[in-house]
Short mmCIF file of C-alpha atoms in Angstrom, two decimals:
data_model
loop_
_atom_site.label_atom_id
_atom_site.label_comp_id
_atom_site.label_asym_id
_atom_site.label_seq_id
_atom_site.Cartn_x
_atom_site.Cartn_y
_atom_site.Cartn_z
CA UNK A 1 26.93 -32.42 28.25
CA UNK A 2 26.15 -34.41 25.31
CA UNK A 3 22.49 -36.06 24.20
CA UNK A 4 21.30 -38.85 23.51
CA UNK A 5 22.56 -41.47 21.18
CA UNK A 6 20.12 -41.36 18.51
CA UNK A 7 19.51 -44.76 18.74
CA UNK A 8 19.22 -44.49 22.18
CA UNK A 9 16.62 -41.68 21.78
CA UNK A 10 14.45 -44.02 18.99
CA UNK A 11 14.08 -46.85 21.45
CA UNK A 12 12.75 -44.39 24.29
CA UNK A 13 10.81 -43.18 22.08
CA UNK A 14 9.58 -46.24 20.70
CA UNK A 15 8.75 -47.08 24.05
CA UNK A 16 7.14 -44.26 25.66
CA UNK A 17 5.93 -41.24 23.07
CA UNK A 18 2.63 -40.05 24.10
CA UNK A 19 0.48 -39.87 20.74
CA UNK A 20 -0.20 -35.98 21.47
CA UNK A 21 3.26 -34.92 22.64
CA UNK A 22 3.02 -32.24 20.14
CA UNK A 23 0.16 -30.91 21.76
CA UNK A 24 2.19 -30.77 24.94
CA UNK A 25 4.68 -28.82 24.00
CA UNK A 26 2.81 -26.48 21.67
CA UNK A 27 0.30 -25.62 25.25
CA UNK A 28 3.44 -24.98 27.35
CA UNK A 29 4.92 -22.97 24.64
CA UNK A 30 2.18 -21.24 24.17
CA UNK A 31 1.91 -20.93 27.77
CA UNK A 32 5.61 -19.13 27.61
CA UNK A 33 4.85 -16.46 24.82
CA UNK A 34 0.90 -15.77 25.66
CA UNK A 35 1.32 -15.45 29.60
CA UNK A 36 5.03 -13.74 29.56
CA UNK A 37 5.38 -10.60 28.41
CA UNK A 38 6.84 -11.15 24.74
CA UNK A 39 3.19 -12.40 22.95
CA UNK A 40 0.88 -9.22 24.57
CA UNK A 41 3.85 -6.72 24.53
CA UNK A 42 4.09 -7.31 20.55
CA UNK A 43 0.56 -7.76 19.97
CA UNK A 44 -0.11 -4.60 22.00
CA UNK A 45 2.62 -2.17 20.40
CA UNK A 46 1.55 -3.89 17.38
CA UNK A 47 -2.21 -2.17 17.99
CA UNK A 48 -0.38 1.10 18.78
CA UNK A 49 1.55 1.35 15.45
CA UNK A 50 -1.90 0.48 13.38
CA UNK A 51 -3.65 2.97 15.32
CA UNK A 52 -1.17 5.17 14.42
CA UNK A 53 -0.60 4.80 11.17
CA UNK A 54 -4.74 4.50 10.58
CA UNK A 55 -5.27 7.97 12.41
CA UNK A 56 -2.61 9.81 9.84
CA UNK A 57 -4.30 7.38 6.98
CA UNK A 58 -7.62 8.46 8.10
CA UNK A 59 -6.58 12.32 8.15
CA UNK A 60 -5.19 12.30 4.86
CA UNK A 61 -8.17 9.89 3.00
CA UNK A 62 -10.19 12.66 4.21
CA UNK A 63 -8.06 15.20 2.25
CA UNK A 64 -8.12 12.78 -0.39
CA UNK A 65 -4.32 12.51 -0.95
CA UNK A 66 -4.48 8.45 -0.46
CA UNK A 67 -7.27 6.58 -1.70
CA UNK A 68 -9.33 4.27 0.18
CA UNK A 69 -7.55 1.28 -1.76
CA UNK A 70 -3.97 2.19 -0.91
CA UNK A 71 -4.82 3.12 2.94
CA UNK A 72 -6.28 -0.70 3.48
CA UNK A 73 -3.78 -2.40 1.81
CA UNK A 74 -0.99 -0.69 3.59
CA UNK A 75 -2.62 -2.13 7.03
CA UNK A 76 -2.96 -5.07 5.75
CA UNK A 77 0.64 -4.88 4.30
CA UNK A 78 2.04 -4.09 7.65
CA UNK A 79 0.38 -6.58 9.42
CA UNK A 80 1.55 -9.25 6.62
CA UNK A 81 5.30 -7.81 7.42
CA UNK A 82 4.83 -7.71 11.13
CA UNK A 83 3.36 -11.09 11.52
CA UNK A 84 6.06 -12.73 9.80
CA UNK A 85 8.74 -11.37 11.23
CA UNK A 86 7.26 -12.08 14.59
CA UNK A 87 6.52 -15.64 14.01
CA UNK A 88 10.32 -16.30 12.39
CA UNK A 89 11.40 -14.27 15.28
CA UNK A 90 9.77 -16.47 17.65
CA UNK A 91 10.58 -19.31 15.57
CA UNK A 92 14.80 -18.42 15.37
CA UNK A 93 14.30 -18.59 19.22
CA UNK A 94 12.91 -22.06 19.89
CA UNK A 95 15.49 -24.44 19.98
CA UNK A 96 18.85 -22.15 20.17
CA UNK A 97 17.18 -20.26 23.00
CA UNK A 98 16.12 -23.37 24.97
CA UNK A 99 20.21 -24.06 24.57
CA UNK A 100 21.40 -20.60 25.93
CA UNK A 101 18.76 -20.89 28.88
CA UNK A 102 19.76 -24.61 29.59
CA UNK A 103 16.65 -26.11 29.20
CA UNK A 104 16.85 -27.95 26.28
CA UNK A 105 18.50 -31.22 27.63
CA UNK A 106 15.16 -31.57 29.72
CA UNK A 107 13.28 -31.33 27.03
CA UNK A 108 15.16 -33.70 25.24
CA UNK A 109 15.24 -36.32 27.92
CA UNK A 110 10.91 -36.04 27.95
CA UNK A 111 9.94 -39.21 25.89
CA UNK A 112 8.37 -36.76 23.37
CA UNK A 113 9.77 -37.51 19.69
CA UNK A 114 11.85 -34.93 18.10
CA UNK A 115 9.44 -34.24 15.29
CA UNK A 116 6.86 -33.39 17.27
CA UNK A 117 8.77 -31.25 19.87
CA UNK A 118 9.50 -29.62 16.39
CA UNK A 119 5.68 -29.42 15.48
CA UNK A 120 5.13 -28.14 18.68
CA UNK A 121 7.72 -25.42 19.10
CA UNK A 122 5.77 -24.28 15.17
CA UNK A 123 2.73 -24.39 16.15
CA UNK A 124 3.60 -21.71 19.34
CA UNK A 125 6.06 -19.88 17.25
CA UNK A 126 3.02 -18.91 14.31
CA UNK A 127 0.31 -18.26 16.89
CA UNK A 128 1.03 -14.33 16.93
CA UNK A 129 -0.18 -14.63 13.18
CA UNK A 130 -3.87 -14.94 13.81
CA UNK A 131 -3.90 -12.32 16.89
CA UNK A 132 -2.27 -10.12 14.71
CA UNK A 133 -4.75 -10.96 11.55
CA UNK A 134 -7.17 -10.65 14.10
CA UNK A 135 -6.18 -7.35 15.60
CA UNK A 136 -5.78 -5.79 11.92
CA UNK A 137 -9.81 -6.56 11.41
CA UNK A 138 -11.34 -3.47 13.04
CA UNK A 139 -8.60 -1.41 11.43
CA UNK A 140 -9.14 -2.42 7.71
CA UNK A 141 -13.08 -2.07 8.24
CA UNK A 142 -12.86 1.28 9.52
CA UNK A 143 -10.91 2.44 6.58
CA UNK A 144 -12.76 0.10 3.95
CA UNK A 145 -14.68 1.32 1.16
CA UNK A 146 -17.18 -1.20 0.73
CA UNK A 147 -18.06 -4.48 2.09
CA UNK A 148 -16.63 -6.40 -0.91
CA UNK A 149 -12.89 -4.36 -0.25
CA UNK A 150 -13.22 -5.43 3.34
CA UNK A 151 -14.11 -8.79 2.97
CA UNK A 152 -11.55 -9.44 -0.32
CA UNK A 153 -8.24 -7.77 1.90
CA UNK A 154 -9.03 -9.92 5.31
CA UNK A 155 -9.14 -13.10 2.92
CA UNK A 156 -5.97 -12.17 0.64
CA UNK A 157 -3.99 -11.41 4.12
CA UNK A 158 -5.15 -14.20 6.19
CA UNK A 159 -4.11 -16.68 3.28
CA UNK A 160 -1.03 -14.83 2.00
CA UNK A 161 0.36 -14.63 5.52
CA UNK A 162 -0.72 -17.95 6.58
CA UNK A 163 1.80 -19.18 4.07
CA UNK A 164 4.46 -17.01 4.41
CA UNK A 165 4.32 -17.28 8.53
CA UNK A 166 4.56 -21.16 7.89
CA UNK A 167 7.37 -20.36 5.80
CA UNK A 168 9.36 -17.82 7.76
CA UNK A 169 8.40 -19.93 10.97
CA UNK A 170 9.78 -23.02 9.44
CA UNK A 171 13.02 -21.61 8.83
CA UNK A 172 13.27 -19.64 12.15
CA UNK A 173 12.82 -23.22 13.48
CA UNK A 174 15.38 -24.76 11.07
CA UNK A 175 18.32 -22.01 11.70
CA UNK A 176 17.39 -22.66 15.17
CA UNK A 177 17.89 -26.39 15.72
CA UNK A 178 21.50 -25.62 13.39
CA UNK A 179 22.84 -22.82 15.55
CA UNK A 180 24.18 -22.76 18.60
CA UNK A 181 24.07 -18.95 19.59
CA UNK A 182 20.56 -17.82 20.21
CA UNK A 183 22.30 -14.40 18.57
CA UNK A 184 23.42 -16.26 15.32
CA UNK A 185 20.21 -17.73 14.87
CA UNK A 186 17.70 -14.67 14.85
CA UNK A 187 20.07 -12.96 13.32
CA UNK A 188 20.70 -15.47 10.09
CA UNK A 189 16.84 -15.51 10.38
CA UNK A 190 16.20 -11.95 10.19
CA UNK A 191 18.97 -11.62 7.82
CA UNK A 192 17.28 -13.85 4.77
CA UNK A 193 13.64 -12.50 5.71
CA UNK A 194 15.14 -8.38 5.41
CA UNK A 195 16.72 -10.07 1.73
CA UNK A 196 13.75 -11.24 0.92
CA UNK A 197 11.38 -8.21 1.69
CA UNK A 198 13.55 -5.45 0.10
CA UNK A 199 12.28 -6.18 -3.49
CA UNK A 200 8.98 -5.39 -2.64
CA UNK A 201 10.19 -1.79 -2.26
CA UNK A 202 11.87 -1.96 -5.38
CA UNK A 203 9.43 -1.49 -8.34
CA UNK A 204 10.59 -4.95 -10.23
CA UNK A 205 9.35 -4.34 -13.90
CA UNK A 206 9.99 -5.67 -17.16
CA UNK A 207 10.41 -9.35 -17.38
CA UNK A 208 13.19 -9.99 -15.49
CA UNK A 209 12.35 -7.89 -12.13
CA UNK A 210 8.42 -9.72 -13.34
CA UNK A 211 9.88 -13.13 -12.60
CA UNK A 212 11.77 -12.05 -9.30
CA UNK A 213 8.57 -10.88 -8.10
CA UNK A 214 7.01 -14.12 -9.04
CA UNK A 215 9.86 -16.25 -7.20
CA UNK A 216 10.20 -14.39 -4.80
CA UNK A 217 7.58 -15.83 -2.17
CA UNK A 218 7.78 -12.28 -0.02
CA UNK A 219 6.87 -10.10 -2.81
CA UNK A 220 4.59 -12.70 -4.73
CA UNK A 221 2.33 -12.63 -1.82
CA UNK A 222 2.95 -8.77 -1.65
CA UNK A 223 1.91 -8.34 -5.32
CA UNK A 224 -1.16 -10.58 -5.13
CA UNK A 225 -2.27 -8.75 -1.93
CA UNK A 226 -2.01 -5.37 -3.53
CA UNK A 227 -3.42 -6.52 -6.89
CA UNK A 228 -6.98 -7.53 -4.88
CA UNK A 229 -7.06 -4.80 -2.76
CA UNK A 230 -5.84 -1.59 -4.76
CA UNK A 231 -6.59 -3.36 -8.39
CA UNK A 232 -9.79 -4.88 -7.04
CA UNK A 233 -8.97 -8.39 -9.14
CA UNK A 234 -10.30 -11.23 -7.77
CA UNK A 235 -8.99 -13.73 -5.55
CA UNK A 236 -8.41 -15.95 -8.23
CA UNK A 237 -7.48 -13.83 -11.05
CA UNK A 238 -4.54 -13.79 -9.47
CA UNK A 239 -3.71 -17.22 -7.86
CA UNK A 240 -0.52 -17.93 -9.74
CA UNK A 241 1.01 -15.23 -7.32
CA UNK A 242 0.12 -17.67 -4.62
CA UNK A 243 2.36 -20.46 -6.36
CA UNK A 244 5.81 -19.20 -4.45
CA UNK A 245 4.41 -18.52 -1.25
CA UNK A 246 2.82 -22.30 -1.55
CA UNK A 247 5.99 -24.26 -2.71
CA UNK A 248 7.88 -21.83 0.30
CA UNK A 249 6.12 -22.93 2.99
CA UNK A 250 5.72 -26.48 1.81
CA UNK A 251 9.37 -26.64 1.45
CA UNK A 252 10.64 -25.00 4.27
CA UNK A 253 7.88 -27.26 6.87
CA UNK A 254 9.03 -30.49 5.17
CA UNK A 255 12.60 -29.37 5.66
CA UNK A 256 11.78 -28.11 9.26
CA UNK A 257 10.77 -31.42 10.27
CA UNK A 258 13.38 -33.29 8.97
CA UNK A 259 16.43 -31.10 10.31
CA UNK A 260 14.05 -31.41 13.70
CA UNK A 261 13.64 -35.45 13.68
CA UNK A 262 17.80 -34.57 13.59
CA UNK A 263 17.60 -32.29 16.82
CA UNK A 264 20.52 -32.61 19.32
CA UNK A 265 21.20 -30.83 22.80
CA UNK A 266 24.31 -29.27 20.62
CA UNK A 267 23.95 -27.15 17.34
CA UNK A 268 24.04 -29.04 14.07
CA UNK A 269 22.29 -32.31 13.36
CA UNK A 270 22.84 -35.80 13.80
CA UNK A 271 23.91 -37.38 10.66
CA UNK B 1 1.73 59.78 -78.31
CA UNK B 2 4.64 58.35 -76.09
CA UNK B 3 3.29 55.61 -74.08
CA UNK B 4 3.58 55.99 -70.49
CA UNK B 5 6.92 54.27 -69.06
CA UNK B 6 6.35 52.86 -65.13
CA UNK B 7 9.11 53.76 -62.92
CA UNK B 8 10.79 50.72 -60.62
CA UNK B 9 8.82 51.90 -57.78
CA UNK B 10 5.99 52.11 -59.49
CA UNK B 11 6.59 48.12 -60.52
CA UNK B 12 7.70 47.35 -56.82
CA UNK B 13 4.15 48.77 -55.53
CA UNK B 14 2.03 47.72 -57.98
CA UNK B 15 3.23 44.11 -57.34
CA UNK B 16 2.68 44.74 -53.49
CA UNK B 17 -0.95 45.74 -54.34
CA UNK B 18 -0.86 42.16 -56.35
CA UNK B 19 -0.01 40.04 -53.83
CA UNK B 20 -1.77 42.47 -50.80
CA UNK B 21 -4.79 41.85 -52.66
CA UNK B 22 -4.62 38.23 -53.63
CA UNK B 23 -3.78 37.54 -49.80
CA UNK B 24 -7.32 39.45 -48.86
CA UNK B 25 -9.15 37.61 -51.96
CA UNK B 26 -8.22 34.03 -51.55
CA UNK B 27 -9.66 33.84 -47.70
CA UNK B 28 -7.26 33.86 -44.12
CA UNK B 29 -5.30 30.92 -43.84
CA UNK B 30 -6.31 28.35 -41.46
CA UNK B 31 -3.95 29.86 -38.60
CA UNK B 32 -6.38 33.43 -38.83
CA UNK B 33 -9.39 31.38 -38.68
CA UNK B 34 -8.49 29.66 -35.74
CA UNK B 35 -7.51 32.88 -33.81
CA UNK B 36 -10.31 34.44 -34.79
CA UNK B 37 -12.67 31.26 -33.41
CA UNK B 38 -10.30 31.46 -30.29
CA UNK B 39 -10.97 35.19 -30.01
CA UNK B 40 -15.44 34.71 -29.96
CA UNK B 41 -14.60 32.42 -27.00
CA UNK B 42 -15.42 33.96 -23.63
CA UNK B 43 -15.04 31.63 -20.41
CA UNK B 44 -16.74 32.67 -17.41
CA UNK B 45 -17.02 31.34 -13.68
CA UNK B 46 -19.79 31.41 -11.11
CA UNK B 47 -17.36 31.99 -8.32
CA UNK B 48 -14.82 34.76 -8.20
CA UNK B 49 -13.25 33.87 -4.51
CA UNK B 50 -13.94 31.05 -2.10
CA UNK B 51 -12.81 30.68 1.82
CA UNK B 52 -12.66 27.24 2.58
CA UNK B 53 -10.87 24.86 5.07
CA UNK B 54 -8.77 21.85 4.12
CA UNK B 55 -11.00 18.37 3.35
CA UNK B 56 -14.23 20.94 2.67
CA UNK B 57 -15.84 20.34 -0.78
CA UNK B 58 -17.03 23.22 -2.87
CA UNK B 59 -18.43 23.10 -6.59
CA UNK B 60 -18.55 25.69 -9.24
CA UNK B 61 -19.41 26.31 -12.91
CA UNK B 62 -17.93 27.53 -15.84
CA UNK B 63 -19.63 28.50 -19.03
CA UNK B 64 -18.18 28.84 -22.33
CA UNK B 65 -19.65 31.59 -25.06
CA UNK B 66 -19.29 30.90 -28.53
CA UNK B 67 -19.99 34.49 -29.15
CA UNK B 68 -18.54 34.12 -33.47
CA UNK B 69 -20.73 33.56 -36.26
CA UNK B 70 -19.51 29.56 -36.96
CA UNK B 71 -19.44 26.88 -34.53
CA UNK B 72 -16.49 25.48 -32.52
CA UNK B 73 -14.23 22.76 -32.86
CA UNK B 74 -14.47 20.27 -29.85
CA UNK B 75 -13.15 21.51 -27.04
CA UNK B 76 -11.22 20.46 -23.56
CA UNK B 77 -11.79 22.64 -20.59
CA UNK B 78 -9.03 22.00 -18.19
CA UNK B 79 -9.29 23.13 -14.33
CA UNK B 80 -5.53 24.39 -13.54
CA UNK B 81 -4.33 25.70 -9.79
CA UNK B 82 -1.96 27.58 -9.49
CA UNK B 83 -0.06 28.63 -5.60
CA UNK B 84 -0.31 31.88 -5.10
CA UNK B 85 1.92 32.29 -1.96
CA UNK B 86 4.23 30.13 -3.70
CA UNK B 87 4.79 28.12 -0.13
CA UNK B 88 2.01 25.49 -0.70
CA UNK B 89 2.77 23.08 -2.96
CA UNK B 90 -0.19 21.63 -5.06
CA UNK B 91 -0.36 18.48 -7.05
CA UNK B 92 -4.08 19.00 -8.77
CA UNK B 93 -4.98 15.89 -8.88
CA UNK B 94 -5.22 15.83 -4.77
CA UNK B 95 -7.33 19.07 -5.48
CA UNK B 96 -10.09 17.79 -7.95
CA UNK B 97 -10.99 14.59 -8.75
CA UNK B 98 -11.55 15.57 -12.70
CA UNK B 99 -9.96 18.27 -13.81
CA UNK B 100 -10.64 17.72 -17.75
CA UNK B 101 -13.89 17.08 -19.32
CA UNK B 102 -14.48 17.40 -23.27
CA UNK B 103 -16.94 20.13 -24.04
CA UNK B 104 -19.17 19.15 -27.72
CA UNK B 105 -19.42 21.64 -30.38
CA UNK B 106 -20.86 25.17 -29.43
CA UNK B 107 -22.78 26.08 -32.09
CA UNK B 108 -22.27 30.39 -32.97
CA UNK B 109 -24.42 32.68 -30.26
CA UNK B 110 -24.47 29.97 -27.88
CA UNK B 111 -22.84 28.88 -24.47
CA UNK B 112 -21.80 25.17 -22.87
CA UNK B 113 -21.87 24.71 -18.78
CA UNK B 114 -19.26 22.33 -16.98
CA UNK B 115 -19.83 21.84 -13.50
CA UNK B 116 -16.43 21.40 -11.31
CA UNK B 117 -15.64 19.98 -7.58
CA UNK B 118 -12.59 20.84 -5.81
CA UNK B 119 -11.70 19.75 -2.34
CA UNK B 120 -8.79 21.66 -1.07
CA UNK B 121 -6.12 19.07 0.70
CA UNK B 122 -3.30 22.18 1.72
CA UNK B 123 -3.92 25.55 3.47
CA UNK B 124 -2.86 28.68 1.63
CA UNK B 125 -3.67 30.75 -1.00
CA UNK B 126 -4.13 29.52 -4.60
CA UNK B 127 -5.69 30.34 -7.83
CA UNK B 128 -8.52 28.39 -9.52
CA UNK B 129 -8.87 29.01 -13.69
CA UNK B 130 -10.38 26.99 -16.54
CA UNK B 131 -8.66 26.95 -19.36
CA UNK B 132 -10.09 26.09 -22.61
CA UNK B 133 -8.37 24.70 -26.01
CA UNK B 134 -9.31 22.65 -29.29
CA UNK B 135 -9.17 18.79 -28.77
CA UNK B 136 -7.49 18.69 -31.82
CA UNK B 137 -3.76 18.50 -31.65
CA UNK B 138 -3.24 21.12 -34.52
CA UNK B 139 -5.72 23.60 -33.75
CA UNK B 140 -4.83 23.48 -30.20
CA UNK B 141 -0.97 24.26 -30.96
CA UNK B 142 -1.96 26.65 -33.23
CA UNK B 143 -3.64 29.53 -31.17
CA UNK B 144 -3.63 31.25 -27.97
CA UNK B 145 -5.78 29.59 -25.05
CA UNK B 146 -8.72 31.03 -23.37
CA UNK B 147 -9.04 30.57 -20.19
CA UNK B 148 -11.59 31.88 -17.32
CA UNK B 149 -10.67 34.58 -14.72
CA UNK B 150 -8.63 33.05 -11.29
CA UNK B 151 -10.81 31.93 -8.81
CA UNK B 152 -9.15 33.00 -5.50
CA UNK B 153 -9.53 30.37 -3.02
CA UNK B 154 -8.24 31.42 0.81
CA UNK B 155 -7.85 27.54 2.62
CA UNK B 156 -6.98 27.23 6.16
CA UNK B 157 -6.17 24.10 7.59
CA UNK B 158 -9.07 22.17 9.11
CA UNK B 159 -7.90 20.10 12.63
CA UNK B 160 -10.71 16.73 12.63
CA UNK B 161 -10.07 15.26 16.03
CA UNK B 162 -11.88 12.42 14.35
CA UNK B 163 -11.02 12.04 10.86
CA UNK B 164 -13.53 9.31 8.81
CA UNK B 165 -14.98 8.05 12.20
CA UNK B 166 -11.31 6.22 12.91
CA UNK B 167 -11.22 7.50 16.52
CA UNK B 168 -13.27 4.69 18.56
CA UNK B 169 -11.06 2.12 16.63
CA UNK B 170 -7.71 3.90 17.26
CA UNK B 171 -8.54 3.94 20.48
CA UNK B 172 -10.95 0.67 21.39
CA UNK B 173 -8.77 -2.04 19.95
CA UNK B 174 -5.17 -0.90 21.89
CA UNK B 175 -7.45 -0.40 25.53
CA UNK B 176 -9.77 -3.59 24.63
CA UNK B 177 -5.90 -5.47 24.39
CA UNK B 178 -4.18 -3.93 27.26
CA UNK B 179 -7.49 -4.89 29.58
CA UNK B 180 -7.21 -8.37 28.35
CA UNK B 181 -3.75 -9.03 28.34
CA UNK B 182 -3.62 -7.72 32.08
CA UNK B 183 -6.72 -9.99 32.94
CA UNK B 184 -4.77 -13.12 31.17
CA UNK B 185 -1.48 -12.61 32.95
CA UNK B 186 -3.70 -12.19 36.40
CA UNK B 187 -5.67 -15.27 35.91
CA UNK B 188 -2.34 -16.99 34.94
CA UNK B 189 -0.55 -16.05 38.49
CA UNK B 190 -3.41 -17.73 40.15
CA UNK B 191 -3.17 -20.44 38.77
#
């Protein structure tokens, strides 16, 4: 099978796009992770492993072995790693899964433009953030020390992982639409995200390992979560931190919809 | 008359006596002082053994007697723990959450108080003491240290089914997601 010319494709589109075609597809994908199995099965084991680890956190704050500090921002932590790994997971799949399950030739043939069935596959593929964010609330309040810790860890996660799940997402999306094996592209995916999270179990000092941290967007937003929460600065004492996660996930989205205006039934892009 | 010639040994001990008794007249050396001011120290706790479980709190006191005739340098006090069944190992910090406190000038014939929490975080047997030293670097390499007798402390491990109130949540929010989940994928078959 091949698709459609791309000029073909423009003048159907031209033609016939529905103004909120993104909305379309976002619902039915949406639709595919929320009332299948893969959204609540993650969300779900995802509660499991907090409760978990909060129990054990719990039992040993009471022995005083971990503070307060270090036991929220680890949930929070987890839930920063979890959620975007999920959402590039979910993103990796979009397009080169559609092409190993056949379906992607109908969707190319709707009159929806290619951007938006981009914007739409995005917008489904970063939904597990929130519900995850969400889901981590009544864990980090139950082990917070005061209202302030609470209130400054939800904030510093929520935006921290908003960017790097736009990020992360974008590229899942990106590798996606390029590969051709469903296999090849979570794995690329997973691949850069795993090289990207290892420094943040490295302990980067002096100025060299200081600026990796910095560029790094995975451990900038790392640092400047665990500089409010376990070295109680404020949000914006630290809001340089927030520069690589920004420029990340502005890249990566205006990069995702490009490569996606580009999409084509096989992998690669239409040049 | 002849005079009286001294014999070598007779030099010899006569210069001993010299130097025996210019060592006496010119005052100890700062090394004896410090010994002896170590020495008047007594250190004293209010507990001599505790039982306890694992995440209780207990406090205690220790009192320091300047029982010389001058008063002390500054001092530390220093609350050390030491394994006694040698199986459980103990990082102090997890034990107390201040373990040093600087203890002013005792003046001579009279006695300082320091008040001390410890929270035991391992079962087993272990030794509580309070050790006390000059804050000065040179007096405090310069003497022995005195320190309190052991407090024995007998933990045994304390099972919380529901450590810091976490149980509702550790349970709630998985049950709360499984019930909703279930009534999503139900409504979305009917449809």
């Amino acid at each position: 099978m091949t698709s459609l010319a791309r000029s073909d494709y423009r003048l159907r589109s031209a033609a016939k796009a529905p103004a909120y075609g993104w909305l379309v597809v976002a619902v039915q994908e949406l639709r595919d992770i929320w009332l299948s199995w893969r959204g609540p099965i993650i969300v779900f084991a995802f509660s499991l492993l907090l409760s978990l680890l909060t129990y054990l956190a719990a039992t040993n704050k009471e022995l005083n072995i971990i503070d307060q500090r270090d036991t929220v921002n680890m949930v929070v932590q987890i839930t920063l790693g979890i959620g975007v790994a999920v959402s590039l997971l979910f993103g990796a799949d979009t397009v080169s899964g559609e092409r190993e399950r056949e379906t992607l030739e109908s969707l190319l043939l709707t009159p929806v433009p290619r951007r938006q069935i981009g914007l739409g596959k995005l917008l489904a593929a970063v939904s597990v953030w929130p519900v995850l964010m969400l889901v981590a609330v009544p864990y980090v309040w139950t082990l917070k020390a005061g209202p302030g810790l609470f209130a400054n860890a939800v904030v510093a996660g929520f935006v921290v992982g908003s960017l790097l799940t736009a990020a992360f997402a974008s590229l899942g999306v990106i590798v996606s639409i390029l590969s051709n094996s469903n296999r090849l592209s979570l794995a690329a995916s997973f691949f850069v995200f795993v090289v990207l999270l290892a420094p943040t179990r490295i302990p980067l000092t002096g100025w060299f390992g200081d600026h990796i941290a910095r560029i790094n967007p995975v451990t900038a937003g790392s640092r400047f979560v665990d500089r409010v929460i376990v070295t109680n600065h404020s949000l914006g004492q630290e809001w340089t931190l927030l520069i690589a996660p920004v420029v990340a996930a502005v890249i990566a989205l205006a990069v995702a919809f490009v490569v996606a205006d580009r999409l084509r039934l096989q992998g690669g892009i239409d040049r | 008359m002849r005079p009286t010639r001294l014999g070598p040994a007779a030099i010899a001990a006569a210069l001993f006596m010299v130097l025996l008794v210019a060592m006496v007249s010119s005052g100890a050396p700062a090394f004896d002082q410090e010994n002896a001011a170590a020495s008047d120290l007594r250190v004293s706790v209010s507990k001599s053994e505790v039982s306890a479980l694992t995440g209780d709190t207990f406090t205690f006191t220790s009192e320091i007697s300047n029982n010389g005739s001058e008063v002390t340098p500054p001092l530390i006090a220093n609350l050390d723990f030491v394994a006694l069944d040698q199986s459980t190992y103990i990082d102090p910090e997890d034990w107390s959450p201040q373990r040093t406190l600087v203890v002013d000038p005792i003046a001579a014939g009279s006695s300082a108080t320091q008040s001390w929490t410890v929270k035991p975080v391992l079962n087993g047997d272990v030794a509580a003491y309070v050790v006390v030293l000059p804050s000065s670097p040179t007096l405090a390499t310069a003497g022995p240290l005195v320190s309190s007798p052991a407090i024995y402390l007998h933990v045994e491990e304390h099972r919380a089914l529901n450590p810091g109130g976490v149980l509702p949540v550790v349970l709630a929010v998985p049950g709360v997601l499984a019930l909703a989940f279930a009534g999503l994928r139900v409504a979305g078959k009917r449809r």
